C-alpha positions as a Markdown table, in Angstrom:
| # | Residue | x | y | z |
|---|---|---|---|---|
| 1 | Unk | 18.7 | -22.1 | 14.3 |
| 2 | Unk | 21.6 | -24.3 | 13.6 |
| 3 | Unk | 19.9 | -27.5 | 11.5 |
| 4 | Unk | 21.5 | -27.2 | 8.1 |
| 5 | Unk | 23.6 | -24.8 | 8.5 |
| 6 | Unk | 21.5 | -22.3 | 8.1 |
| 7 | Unk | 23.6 | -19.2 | 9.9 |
| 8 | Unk | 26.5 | -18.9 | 7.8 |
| 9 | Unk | 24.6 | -18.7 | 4.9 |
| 10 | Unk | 21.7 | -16.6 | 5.6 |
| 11 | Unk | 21.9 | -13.5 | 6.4 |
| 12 | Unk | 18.7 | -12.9 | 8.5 |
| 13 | Unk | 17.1 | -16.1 | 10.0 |
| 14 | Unk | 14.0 | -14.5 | 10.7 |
| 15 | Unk | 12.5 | -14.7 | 6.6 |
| 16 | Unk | 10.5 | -17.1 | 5.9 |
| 17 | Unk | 12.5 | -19.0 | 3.6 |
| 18 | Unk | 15.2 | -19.3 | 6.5 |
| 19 | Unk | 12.3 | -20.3 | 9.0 |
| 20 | Unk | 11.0 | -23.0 | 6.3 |
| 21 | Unk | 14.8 | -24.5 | 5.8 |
| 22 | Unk | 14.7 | -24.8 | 9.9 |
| 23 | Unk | 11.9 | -26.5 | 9.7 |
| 24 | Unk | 12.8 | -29.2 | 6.6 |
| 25 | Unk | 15.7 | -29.6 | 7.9 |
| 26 | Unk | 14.5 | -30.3 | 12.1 |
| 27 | Unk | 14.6 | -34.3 | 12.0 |
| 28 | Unk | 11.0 | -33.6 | 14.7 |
| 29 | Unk | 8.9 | -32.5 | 12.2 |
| 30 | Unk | 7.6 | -34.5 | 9.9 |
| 31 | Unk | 5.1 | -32.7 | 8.6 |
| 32 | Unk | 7.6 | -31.3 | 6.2 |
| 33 | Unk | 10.5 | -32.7 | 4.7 |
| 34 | Unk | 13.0 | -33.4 | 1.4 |
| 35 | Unk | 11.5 | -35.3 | -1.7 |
| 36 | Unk | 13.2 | -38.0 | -2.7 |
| 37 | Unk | 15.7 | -36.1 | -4.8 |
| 38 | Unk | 15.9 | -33.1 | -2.3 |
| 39 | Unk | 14.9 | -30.6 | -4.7 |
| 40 | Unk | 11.4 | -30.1 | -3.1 |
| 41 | Unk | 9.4 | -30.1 | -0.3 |
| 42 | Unk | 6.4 | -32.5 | 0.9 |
| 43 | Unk | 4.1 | -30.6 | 3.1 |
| 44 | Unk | 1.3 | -33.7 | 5.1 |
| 45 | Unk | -1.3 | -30.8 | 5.8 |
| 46 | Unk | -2.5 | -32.4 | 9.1 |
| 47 | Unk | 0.7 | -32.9 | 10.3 |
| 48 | Unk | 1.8 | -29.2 | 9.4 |
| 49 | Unk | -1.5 | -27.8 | 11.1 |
| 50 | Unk | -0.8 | -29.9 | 14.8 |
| 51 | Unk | 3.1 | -30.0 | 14.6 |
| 52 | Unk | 3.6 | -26.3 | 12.9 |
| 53 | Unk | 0.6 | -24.0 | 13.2 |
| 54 | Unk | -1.2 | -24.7 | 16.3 |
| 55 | Unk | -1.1 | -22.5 | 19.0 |
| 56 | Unk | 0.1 | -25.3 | 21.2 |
| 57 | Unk | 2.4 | -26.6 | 19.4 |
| 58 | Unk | 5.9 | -27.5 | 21.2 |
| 59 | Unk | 8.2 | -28.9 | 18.7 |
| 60 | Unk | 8.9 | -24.9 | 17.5 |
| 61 | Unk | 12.0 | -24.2 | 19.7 |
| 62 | Unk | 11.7 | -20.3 | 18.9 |
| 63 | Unk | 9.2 | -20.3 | 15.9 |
| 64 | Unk | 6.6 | -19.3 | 17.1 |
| 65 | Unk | 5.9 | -17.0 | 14.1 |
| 66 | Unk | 4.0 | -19.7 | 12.5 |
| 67 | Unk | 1.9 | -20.9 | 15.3 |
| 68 | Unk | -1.6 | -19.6 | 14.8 |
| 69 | Unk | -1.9 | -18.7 | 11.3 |
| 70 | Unk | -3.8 | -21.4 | 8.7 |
| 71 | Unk | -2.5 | -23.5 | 6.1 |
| 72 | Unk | -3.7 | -21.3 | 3.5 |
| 73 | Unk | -2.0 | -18.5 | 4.9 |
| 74 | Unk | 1.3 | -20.5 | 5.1 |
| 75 | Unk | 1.0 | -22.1 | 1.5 |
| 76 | Unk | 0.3 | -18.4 | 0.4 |
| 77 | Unk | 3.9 | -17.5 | 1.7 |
| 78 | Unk | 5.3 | -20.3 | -0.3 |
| 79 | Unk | 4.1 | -19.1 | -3.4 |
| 80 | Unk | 5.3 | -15.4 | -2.7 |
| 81 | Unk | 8.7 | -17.0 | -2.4 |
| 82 | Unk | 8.4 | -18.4 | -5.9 |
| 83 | Unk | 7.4 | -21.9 | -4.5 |
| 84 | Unk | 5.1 | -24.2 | -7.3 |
| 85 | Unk | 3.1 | -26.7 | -6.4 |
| 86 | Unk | 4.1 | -29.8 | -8.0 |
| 87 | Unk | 1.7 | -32.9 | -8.4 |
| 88 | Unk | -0.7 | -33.6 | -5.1 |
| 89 | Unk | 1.3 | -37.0 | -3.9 |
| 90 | Unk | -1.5 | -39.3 | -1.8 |
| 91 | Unk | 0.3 | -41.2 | 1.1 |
| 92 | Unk | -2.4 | -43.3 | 2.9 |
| 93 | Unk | -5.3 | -41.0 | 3.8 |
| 94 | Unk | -3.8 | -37.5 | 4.2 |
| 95 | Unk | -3.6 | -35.6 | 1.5 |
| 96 | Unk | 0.5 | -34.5 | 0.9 |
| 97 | Unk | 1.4 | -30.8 | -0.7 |
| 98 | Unk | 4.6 | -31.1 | -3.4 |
| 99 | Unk | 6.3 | -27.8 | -4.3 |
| 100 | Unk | 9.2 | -26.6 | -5.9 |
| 101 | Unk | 11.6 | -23.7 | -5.6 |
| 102 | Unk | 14.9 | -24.0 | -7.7 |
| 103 | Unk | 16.8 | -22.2 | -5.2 |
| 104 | Unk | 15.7 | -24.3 | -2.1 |
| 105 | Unk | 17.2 | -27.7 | -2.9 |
| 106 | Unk | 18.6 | -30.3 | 0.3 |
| 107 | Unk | 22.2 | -29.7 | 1.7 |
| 108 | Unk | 22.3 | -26.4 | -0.7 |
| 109 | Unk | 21.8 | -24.0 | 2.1 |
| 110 | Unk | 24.1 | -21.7 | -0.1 |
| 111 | Unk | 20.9 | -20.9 | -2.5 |
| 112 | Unk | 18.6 | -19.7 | 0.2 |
| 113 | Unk | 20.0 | -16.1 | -0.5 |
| 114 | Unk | 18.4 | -16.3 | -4.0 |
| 115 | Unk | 15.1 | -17.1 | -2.5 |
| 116 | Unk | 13.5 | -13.8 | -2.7 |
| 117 | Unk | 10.3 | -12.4 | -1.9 |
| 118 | Unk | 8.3 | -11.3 | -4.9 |
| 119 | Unk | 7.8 | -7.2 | -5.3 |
| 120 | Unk | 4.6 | -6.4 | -6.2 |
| 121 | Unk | 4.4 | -2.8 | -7.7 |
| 122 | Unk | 1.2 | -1.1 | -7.2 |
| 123 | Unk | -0.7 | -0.9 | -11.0 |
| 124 | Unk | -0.8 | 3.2 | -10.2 |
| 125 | Unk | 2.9 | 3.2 | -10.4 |
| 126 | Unk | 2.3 | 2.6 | -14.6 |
| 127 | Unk | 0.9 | 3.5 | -17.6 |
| 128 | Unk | -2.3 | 1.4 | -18.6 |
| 129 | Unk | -4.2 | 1.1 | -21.2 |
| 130 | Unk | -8.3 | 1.7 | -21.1 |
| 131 | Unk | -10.4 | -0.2 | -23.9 |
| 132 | Unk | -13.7 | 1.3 | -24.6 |
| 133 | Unk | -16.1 | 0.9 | -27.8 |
| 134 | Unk | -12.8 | -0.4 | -30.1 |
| 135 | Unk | -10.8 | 2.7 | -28.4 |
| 136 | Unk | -7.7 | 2.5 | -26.7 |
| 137 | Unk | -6.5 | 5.5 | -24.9 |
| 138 | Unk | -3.5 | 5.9 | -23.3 |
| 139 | Unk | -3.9 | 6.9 | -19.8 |
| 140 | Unk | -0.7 | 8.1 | -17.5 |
| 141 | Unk | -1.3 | 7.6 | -14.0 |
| 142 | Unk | 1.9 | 8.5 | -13.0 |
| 143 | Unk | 1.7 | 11.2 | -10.1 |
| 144 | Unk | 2.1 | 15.0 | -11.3 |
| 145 | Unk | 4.5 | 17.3 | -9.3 |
């Protein structure tokens, strides 16, 4: 996983935002690559869904992670690395994908360790408040030992 220089400045190449710089930055696939600027990423769905996520896709090289799951699935991983989607760009007839991740910006490969997965604490883990009939009570939820 050498496009990019990716392995001396990730520390595990197997996250997704490692996986996603391979793949921006792998000159075969086109179904994702730089804006203009190189702050952001265009994503052709139909070109992701044969080059990327089909099961019989060949232009991987030792991704297979990604083959098999659907484009929802993969655009849902973008947003739990704090990717936003831009403003749909229309190139002929497919439909292309614009997002945005400040830390994930061309020939920067420096940033990717600031690229984190977001931690999602489960709501029993805090206080909340219950509103009923112009009420509010307090409720702890917070496990008793």
């Amino acid at each position: 996983m050498e496009p990019g220089g990716l392995s001396t400045h990730f520390s595990n190449p197997y996250t997704f935002p490692a996986k996603l710089w391979f793949l921006v930055n792998t000159p075969e696939i086109t179904a994702i690559i730089w804006n203009n600027i190189g702050n952001g990423i265009l994503i052709d769905k139909a070109l992701l869904e044969t080059q990327v996520l089909s099961p019989t896709s060949n232009t991987l090289r030792g991704l297979s992670k990604f083959r098999g799951i659907k484009f929802l699935s993969f655009i849902r991983q973008l947003h739990h690395y704090g990717f936003r989607k831009v403003k749909p760009v229309r190139v002929t007839s497919n439909c292309v994908h614009h997002f945005f991740q400040p830390y994930f910006k061309k020939d920067h490969p420096e940033l990717l360790s600031e690229v984190k997965r977001k931690v999602l604490l489960p709501i029993l883990n805090f206080p909340f408040f219950l509103l009923q009939a112009n009420t509010v009570l307090f409720c702890n939820v917070f496990k008793q030992h």
